[in-house]
Short mmCIF file of C-alpha atoms in Angstrom, two decimals:
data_model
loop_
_atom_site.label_atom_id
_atom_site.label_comp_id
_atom_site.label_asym_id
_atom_site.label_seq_id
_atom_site.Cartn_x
_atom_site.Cartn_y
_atom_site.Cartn_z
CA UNK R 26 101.27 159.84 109.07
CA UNK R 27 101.62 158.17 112.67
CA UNK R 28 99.67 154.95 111.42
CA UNK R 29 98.25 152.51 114.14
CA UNK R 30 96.70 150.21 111.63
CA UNK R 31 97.37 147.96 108.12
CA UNK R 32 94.84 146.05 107.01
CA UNK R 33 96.12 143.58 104.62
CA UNK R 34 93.67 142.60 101.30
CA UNK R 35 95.19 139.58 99.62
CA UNK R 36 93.99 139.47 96.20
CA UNK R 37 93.75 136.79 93.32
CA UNK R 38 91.92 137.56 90.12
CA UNK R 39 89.85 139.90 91.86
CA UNK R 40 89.28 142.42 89.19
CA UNK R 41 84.97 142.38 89.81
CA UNK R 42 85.75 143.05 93.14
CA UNK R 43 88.42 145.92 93.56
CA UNK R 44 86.44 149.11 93.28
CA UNK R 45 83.42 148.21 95.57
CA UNK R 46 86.66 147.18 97.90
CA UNK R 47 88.11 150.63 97.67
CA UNK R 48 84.92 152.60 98.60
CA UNK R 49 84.12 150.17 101.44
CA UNK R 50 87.46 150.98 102.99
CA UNK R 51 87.80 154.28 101.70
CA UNK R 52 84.75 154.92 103.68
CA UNK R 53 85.87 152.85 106.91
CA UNK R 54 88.94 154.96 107.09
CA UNK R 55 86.66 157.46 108.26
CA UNK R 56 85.36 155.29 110.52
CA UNK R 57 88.46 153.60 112.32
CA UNK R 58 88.71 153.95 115.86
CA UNK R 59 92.90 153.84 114.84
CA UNK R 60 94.83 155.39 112.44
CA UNK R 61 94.40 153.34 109.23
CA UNK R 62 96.30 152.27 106.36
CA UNK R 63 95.56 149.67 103.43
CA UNK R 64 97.72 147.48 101.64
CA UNK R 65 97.04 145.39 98.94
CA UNK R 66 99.01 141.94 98.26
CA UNK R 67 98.68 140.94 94.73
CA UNK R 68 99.19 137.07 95.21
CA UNK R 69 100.24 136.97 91.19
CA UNK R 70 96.70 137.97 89.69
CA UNK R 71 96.36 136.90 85.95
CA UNK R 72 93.68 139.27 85.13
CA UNK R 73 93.37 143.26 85.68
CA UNK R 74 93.29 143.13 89.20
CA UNK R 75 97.46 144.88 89.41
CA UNK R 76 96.07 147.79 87.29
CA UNK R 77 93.11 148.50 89.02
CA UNK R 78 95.16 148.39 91.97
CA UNK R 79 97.92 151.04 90.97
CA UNK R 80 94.70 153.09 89.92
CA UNK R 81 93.64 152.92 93.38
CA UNK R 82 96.67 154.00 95.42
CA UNK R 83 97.27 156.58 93.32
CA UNK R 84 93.95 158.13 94.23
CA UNK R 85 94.24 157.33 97.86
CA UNK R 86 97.13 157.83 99.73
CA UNK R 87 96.44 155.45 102.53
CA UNK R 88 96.32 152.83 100.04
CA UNK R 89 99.57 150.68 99.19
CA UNK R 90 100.46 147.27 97.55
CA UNK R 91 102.89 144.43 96.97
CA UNK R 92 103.09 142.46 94.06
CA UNK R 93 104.36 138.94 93.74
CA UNK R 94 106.00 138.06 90.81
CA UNK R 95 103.73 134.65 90.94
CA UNK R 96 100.99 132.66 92.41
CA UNK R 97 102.06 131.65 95.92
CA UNK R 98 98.39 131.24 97.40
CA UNK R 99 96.75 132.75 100.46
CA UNK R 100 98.96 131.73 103.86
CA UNK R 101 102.25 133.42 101.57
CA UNK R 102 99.81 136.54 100.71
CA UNK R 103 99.30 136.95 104.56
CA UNK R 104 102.53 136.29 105.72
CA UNK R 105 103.87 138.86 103.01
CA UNK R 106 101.33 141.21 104.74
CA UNK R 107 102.68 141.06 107.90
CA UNK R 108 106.23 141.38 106.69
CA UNK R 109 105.76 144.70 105.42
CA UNK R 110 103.38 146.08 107.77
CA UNK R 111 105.03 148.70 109.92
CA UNK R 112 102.45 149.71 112.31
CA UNK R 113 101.71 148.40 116.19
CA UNK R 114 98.79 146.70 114.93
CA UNK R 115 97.73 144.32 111.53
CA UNK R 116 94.50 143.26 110.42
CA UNK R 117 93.37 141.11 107.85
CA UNK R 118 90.23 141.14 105.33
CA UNK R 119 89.58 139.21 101.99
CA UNK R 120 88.70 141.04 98.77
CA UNK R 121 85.09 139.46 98.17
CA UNK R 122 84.32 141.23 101.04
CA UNK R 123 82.03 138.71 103.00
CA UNK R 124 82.83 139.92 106.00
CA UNK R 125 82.35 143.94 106.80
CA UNK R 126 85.04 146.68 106.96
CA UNK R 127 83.28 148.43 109.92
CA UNK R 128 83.25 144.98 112.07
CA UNK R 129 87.08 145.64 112.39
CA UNK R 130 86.05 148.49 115.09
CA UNK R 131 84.54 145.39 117.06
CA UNK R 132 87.60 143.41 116.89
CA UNK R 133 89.80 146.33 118.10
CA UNK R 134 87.73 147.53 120.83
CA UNK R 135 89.28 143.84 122.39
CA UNK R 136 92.36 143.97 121.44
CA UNK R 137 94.22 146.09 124.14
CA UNK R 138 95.03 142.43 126.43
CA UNK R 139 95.00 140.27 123.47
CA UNK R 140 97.24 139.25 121.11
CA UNK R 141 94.71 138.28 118.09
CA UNK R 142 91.08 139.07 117.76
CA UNK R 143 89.34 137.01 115.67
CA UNK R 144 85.84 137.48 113.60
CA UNK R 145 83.23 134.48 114.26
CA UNK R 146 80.87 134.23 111.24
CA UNK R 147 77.49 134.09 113.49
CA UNK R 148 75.45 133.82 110.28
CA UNK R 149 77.33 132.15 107.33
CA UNK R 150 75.68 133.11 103.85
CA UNK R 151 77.41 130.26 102.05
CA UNK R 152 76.29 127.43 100.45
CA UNK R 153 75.12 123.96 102.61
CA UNK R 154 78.41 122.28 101.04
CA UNK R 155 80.20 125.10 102.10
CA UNK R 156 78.93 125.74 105.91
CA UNK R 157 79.06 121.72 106.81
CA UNK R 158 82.84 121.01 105.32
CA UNK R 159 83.96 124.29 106.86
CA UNK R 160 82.07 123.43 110.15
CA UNK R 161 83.67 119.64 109.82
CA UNK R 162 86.96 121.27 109.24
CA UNK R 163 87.04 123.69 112.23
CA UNK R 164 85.90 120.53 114.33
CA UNK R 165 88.97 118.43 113.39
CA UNK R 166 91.32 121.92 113.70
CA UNK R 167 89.62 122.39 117.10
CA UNK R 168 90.99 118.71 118.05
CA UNK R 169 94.21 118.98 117.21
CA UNK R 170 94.83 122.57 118.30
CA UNK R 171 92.98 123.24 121.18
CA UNK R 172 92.83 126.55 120.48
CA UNK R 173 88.64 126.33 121.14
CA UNK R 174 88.36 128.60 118.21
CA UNK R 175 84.73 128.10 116.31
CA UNK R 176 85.84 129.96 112.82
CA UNK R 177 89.77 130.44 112.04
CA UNK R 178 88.57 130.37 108.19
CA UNK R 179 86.85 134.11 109.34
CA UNK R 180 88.69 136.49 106.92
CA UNK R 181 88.20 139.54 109.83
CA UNK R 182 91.39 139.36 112.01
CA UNK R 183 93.42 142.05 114.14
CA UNK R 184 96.78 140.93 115.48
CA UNK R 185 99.59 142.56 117.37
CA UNK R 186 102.15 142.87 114.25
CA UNK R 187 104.58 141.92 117.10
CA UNK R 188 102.85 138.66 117.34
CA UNK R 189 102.13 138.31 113.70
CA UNK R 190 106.23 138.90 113.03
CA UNK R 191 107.20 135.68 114.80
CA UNK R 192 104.89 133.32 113.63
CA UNK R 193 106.75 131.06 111.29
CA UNK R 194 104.36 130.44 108.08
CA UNK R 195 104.22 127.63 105.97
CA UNK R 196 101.32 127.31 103.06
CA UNK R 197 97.91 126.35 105.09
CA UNK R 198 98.78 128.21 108.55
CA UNK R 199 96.33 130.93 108.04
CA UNK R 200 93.57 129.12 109.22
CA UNK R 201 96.29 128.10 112.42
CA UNK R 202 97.22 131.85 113.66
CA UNK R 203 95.07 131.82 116.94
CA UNK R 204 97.15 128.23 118.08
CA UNK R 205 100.54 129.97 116.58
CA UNK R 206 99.67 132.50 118.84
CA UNK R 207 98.45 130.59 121.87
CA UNK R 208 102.33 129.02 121.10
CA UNK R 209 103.63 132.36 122.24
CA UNK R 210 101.52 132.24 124.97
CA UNK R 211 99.38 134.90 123.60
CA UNK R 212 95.58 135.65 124.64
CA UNK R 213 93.02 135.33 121.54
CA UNK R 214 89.38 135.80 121.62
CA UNK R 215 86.69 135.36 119.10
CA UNK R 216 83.78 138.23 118.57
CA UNK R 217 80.72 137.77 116.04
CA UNK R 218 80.64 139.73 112.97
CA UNK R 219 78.11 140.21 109.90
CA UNK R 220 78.92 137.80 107.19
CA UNK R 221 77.79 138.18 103.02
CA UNK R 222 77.08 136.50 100.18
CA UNK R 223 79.93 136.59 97.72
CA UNK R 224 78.55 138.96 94.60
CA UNK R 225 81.32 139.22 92.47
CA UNK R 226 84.84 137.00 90.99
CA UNK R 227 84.71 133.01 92.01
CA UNK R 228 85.60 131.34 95.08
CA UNK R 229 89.36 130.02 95.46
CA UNK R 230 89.11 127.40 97.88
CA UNK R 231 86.82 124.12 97.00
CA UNK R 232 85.89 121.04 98.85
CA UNK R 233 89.76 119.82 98.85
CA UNK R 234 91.56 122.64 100.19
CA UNK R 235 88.77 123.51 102.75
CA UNK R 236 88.37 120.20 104.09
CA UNK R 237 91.06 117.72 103.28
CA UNK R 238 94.03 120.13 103.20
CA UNK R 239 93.87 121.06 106.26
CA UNK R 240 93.25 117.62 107.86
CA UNK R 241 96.63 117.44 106.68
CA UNK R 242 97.62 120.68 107.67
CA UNK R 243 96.92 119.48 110.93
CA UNK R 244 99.75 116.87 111.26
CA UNK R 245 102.18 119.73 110.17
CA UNK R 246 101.30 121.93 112.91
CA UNK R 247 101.22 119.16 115.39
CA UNK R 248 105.20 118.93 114.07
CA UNK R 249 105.98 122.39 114.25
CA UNK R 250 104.02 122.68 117.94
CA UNK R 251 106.80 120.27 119.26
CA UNK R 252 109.56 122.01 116.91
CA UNK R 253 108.53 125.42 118.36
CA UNK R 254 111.05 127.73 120.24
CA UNK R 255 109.60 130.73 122.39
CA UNK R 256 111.80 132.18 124.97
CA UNK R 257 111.20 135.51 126.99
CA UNK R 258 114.23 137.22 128.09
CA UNK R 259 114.51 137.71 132.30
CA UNK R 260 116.95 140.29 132.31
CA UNK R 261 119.84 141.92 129.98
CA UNK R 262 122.82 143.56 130.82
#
């Protein structure tokens, strides 16, 4: 089918959530400004969310999935993502669809000198909790990274699959792909995009693994910044 674009939907216990996801993207595919595939990775889901799945590639056929055989949380869902993508470009999207399908036409209208574009939340519809640890996180990320990102929690990402291929994923780097790629001396910008309450299925990250897990994500990348190897080849014969 020539595809241009994967969009990757991790999902965990999303059952309440799967068939408002399909007709959202259903209906972006229309929309896309590229050629546009879906593909679902079921990060070990203990409730319906596989069958409804299966349902819906089997009535769409730009709609795929991978199944893990077990729980292996969110950075492993994306990574698997861009493992199996096989088109020029990859995006990324969560299944309680806070953020909007049709913003990914605003990240791609940037991508052609960039290697990532990321979504910026410009009006958060989540709880005070929420917005301040994720605001305290993103502060401390910001520190350690320099990447002078405002949002890498943002669930609205399009990366060259290129890019995406060669960054080396351990669990808690998803909210580290704009400094991976700024490691490969890649440019990445930020854009603003709508943001949503969540109306269906629960929340999987609490005040722990939004705000103290990645304080000490932090220290890993800081080891795997100085561990890193990039290389561009001169010439070949």
């Amino acid at each position: 089918m020539n595809y241009e674009f994967t969009i990757i939907i991790p999902v965990y216990n999303e059952e309440d959530n799967l068939e408002r996801v399909e007709k959202e993207l259903a209906h972006y595919l229309t929309l896309s400004t590229k050629k546009t595939k879906v593909l679902f990775v079921n990060d070990g889901s203990k409730d319906k969310s596989q069958e409804l799945i299966e349902t819906i590639c089997e009535r769409n056929e730009a709609f795929h999935y991978v199944q893990f055989a077990q729980n292996r949380g969110l950075s492993a869902a994306i990574k698997a993502g861009f493992d199996h993508s096989d088109t020029e470009l990859t995006g990324y999207i969560d299944a309680d669809l806070q953020t909007a399908p049709e913003d990914f036409n605003l990240l791609l209208e940037h991508i052609g000198e960039h290697a990532l574009v990321t979504g910026v939340r410009a009006d958060r519809k989540d709880s005070f909790v929420k917005n301040m640890s994720s605001k305290i996180a993103n502060g401390i990320r910001r520190a350690f990274t320099k990447d002078g990102m405002d949002d890498t929690g943002c669930p609205l990402k399009v990366i060259r699959t290129d890019y995406a291929k060669r960054i080396p994923m351990f669990k808690g780097l998803h909210r580290f792909l704009p400094a991976m790629i700024l490691l490969q001396n890649g440019k990445i910008l930020q854009v603003p995009v709508r943001h949503f309450p969540r109306i269906a299925g629960q929340a999987k990250f609490g005040l722990w693994n939004r705000l103290l897990g990645p304080l000490m994500d932090c220290f890993a990348y800081l080891w795997m910044k100085r561990k890193y190897i990039n290389y561009e080849v001169a010439k070949k014969g």
